[in-house]
CSV table of C-alpha atoms in Angstrom, one decimal:
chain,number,residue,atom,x,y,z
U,1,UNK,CA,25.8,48.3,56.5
U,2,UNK,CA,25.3,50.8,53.6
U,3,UNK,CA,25.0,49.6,50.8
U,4,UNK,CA,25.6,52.9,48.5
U,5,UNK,CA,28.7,51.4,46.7
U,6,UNK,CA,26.5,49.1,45.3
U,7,UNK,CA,23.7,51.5,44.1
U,8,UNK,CA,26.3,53.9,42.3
U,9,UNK,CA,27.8,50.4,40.6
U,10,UNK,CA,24.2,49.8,39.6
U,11,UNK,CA,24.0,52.9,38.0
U,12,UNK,CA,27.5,53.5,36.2
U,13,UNK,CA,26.1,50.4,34.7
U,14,UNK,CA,22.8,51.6,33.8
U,15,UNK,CA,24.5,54.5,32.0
U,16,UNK,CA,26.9,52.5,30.4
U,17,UNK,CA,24.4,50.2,29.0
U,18,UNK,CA,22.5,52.8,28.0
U,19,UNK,CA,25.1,54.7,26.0
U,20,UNK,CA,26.3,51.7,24.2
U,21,UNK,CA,22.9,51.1,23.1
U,22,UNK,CA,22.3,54.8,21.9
U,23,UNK,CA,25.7,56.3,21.2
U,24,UNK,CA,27.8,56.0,17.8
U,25,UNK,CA,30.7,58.2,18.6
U,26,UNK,CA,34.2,56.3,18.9
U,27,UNK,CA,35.1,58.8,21.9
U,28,UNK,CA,32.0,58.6,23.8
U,29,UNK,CA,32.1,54.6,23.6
U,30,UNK,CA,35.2,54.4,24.9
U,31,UNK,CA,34.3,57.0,27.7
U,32,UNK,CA,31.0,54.5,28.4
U,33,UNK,CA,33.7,51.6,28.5
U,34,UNK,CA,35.4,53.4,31.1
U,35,UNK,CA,32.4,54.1,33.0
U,36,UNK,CA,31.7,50.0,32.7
U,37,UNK,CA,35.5,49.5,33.7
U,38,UNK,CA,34.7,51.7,37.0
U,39,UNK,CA,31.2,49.8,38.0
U,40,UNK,CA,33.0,46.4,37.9
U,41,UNK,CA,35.8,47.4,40.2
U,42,UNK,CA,33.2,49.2,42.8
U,43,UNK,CA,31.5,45.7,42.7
U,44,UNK,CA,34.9,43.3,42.9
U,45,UNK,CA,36.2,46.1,45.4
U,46,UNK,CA,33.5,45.0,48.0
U,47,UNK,CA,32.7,41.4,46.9
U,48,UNK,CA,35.8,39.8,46.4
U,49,UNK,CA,34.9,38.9,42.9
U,50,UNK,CA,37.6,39.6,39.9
U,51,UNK,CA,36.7,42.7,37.8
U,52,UNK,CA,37.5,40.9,34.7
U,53,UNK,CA,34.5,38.7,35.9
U,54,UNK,CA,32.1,41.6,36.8
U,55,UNK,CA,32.7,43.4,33.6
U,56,UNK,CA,32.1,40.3,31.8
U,57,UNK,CA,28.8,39.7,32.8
U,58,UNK,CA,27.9,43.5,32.4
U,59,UNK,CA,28.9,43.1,28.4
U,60,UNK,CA,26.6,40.4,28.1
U,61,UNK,CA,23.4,43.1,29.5
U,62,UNK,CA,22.1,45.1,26.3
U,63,UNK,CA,19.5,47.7,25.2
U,64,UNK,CA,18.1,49.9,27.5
U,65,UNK,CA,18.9,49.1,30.9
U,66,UNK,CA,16.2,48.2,33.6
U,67,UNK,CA,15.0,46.6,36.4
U,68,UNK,CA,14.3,42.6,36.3
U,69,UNK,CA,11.1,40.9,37.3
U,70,UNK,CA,11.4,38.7,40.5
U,71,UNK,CA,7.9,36.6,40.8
U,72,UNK,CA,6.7,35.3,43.8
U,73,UNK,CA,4.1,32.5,44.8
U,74,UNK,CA,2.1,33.5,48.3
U,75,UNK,CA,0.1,30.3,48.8
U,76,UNK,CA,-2.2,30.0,52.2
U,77,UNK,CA,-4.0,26.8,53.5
U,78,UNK,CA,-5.6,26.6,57.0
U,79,UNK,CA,-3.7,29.7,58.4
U,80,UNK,CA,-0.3,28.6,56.8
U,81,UNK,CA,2.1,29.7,54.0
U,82,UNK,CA,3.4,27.3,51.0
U,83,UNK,CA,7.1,27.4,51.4
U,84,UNK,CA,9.8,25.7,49.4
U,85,UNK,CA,13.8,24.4,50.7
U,86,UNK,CA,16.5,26.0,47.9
U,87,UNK,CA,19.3,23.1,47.1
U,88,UNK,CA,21.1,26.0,46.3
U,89,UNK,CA,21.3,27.5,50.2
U,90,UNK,CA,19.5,24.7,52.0
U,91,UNK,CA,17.2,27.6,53.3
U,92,UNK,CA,13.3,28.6,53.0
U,93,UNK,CA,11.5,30.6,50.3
U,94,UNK,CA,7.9,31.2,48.5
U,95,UNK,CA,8.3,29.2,45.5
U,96,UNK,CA,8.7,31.5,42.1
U,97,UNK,CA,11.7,32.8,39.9
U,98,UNK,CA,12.6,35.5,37.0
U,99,UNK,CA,9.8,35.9,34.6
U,100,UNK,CA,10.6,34.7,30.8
U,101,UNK,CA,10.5,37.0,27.9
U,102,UNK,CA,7.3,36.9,26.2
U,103,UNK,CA,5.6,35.5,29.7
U,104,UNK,CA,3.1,37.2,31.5
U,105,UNK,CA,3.7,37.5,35.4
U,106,UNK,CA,0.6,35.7,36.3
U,107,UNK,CA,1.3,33.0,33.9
U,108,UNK,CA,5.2,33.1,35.1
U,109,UNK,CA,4.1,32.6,39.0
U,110,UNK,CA,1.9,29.8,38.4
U,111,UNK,CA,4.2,28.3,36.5
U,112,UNK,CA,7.0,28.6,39.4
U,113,UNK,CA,4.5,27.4,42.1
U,114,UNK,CA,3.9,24.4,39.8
U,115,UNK,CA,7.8,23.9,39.0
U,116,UNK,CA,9.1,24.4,42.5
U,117,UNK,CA,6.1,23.0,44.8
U,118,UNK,CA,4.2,20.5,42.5
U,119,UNK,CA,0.9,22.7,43.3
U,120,UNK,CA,-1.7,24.2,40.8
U,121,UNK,CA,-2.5,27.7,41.4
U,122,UNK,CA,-4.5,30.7,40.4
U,123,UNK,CA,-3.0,34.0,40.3
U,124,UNK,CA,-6.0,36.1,41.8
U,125,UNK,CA,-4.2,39.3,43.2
U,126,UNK,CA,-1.0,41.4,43.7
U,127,UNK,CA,-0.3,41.7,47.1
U,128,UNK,CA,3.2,43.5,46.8
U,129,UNK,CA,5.3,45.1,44.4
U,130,UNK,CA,8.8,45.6,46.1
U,131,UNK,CA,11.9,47.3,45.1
U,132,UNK,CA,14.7,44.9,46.2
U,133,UNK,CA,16.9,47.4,46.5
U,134,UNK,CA,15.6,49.4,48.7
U,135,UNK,CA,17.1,49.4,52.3
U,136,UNK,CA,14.5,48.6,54.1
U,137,UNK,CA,13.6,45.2,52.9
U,138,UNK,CA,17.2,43.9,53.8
U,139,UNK,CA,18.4,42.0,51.3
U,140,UNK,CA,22.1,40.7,50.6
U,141,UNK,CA,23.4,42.5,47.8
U,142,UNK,CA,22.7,41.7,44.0
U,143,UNK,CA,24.3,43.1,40.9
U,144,UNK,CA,21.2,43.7,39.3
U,145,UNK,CA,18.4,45.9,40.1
U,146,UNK,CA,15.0,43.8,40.7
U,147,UNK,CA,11.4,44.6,41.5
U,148,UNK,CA,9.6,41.5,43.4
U,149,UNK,CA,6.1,40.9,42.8
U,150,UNK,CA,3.8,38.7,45.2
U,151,UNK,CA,1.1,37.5,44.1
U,152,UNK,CA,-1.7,35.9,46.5
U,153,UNK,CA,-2.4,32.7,44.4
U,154,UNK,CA,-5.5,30.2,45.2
U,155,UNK,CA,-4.4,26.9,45.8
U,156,UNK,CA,-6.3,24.4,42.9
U,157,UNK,CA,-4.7,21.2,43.5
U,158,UNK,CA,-1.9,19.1,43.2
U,159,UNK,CA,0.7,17.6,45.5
U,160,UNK,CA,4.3,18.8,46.7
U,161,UNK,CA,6.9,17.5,44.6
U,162,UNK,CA,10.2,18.2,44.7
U,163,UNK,CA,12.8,19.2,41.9
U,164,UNK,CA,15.8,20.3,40.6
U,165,UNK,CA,15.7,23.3,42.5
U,166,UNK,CA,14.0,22.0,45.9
U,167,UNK,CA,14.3,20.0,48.2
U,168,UNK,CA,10.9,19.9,50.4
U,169,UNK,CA,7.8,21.7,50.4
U,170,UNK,CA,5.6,22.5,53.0
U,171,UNK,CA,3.0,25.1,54.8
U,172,UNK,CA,4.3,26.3,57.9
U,173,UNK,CA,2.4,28.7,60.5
U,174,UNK,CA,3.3,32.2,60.9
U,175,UNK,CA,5.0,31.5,64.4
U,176,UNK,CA,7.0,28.4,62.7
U,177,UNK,CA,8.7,29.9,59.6
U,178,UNK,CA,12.2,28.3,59.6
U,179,UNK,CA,15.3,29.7,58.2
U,180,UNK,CA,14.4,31.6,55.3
U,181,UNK,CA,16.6,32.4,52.0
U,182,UNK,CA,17.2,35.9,52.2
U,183,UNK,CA,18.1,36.4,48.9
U,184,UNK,CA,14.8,35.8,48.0
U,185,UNK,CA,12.7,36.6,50.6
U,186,UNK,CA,13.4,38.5,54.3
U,187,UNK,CA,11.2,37.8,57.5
U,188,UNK,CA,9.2,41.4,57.3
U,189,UNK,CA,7.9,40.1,53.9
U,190,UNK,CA,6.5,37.0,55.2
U,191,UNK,CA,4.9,38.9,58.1
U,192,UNK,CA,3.5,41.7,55.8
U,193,UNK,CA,2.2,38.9,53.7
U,194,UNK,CA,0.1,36.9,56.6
U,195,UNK,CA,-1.7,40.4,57.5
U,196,UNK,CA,-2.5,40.1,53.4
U,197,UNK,CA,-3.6,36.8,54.3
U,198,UNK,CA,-5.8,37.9,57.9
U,199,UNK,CA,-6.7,41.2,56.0
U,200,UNK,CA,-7.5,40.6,52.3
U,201,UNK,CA,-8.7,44.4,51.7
U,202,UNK,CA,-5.5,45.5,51.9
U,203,UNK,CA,-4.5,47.6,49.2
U,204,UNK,CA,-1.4,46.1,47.3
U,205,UNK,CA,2.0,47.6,48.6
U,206,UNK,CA,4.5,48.9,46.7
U,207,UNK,CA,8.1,50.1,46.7
């Protein structure tokens, strides 16, 4: 399914955001309001979601608009990858989470291998930097624009522990990789991330 709709949503936004931050005319603000007004029904048009909601959540975005940061935790021991069951969707992912202001990324993925898994782990390289947005990776829609980063991460110690956000953790073998939570992650991204894993020369991907 195409997903324009939601990338000209995305971007009314962007340009909205963008004048409020910059703009001081009374007539252009209001035009930029408009433009706000316009992205929210796009989005409630094909989610089902009111536009009062929508545009509420775009006034509380400010400054400059752009992408967020997505991390994620790739974790390998004995030919298998560290996965963790969302609450949320009661579905597979790589453990990790939005990076905090002021937060590096390899500080923020170790921190949400630790949170999520109970592991230790060292950052050690960037395997891929994805757009989620792009079609190809396959992801349900989102209202805001994200870049992904996985980070190969060398397993320290520890023990899996669940939390608020997880239910189970476990390493499962390429052929054994349950239901994942596509939100998060999709199947080609687990594959592309074992042939990191049986290929460790690979240059990082991107995009």
């Amino acid at each position: 399914m195409s997903l324009k709709w939601l990338e000209w949503a995305q971007r009314l936004q962007a340009i909205a955001q963008n004048g409020f931050t910059y703009c001081q005319n009374p007539y252009d603000l209001d035009r930029y309001a408009q433009m706000r007004q316009i992205a929210a029904e796009i989005m409630a048009t094909y989610t089902d979601v009111e536009p009062t909601f929508i545009r509420n959540l775009f006034e509380q975005e400010d400054g400059y608009a752009t992408p967020k940061v997505d991390v994620r935790g790739v974790v390998f021991q004995q030919d298998k990858i560290l996965l963790v069951k969302e609450r949320e969707d009661g579905c597979w992912t790589l453990p990790g989470g939005w990076v905090d202001v002021g937060e590096s990324p390899s500080n923020a993925v170790e921190r949400e291998v630790f949170e999520e898994s109970g592991y230790l782990t060292k950052a050690v390289k960037l395997l891929a930097l994805y757009d989620r947005n792009h079609p190809r990776h396959e992801h349900p829609p989102l209202r805001h624009h994200v870049y992904k980063l996985f980070f190969g991460c060398k397993l320290l110690g520890g023990a899996p522990a669940e939390n608020l956000e997880t239910s189970e953790v476990e390493f499962f073998a390429q052929e054994q990789i349950p239901q994942l939570s596509l939100t998060r992650v999709v199947p080609s991204q687990i594959a592309r991330l074992f042939e990191h894993y049986y290929q460790p020369d690979l240059p990082t991907d991107f995009d």
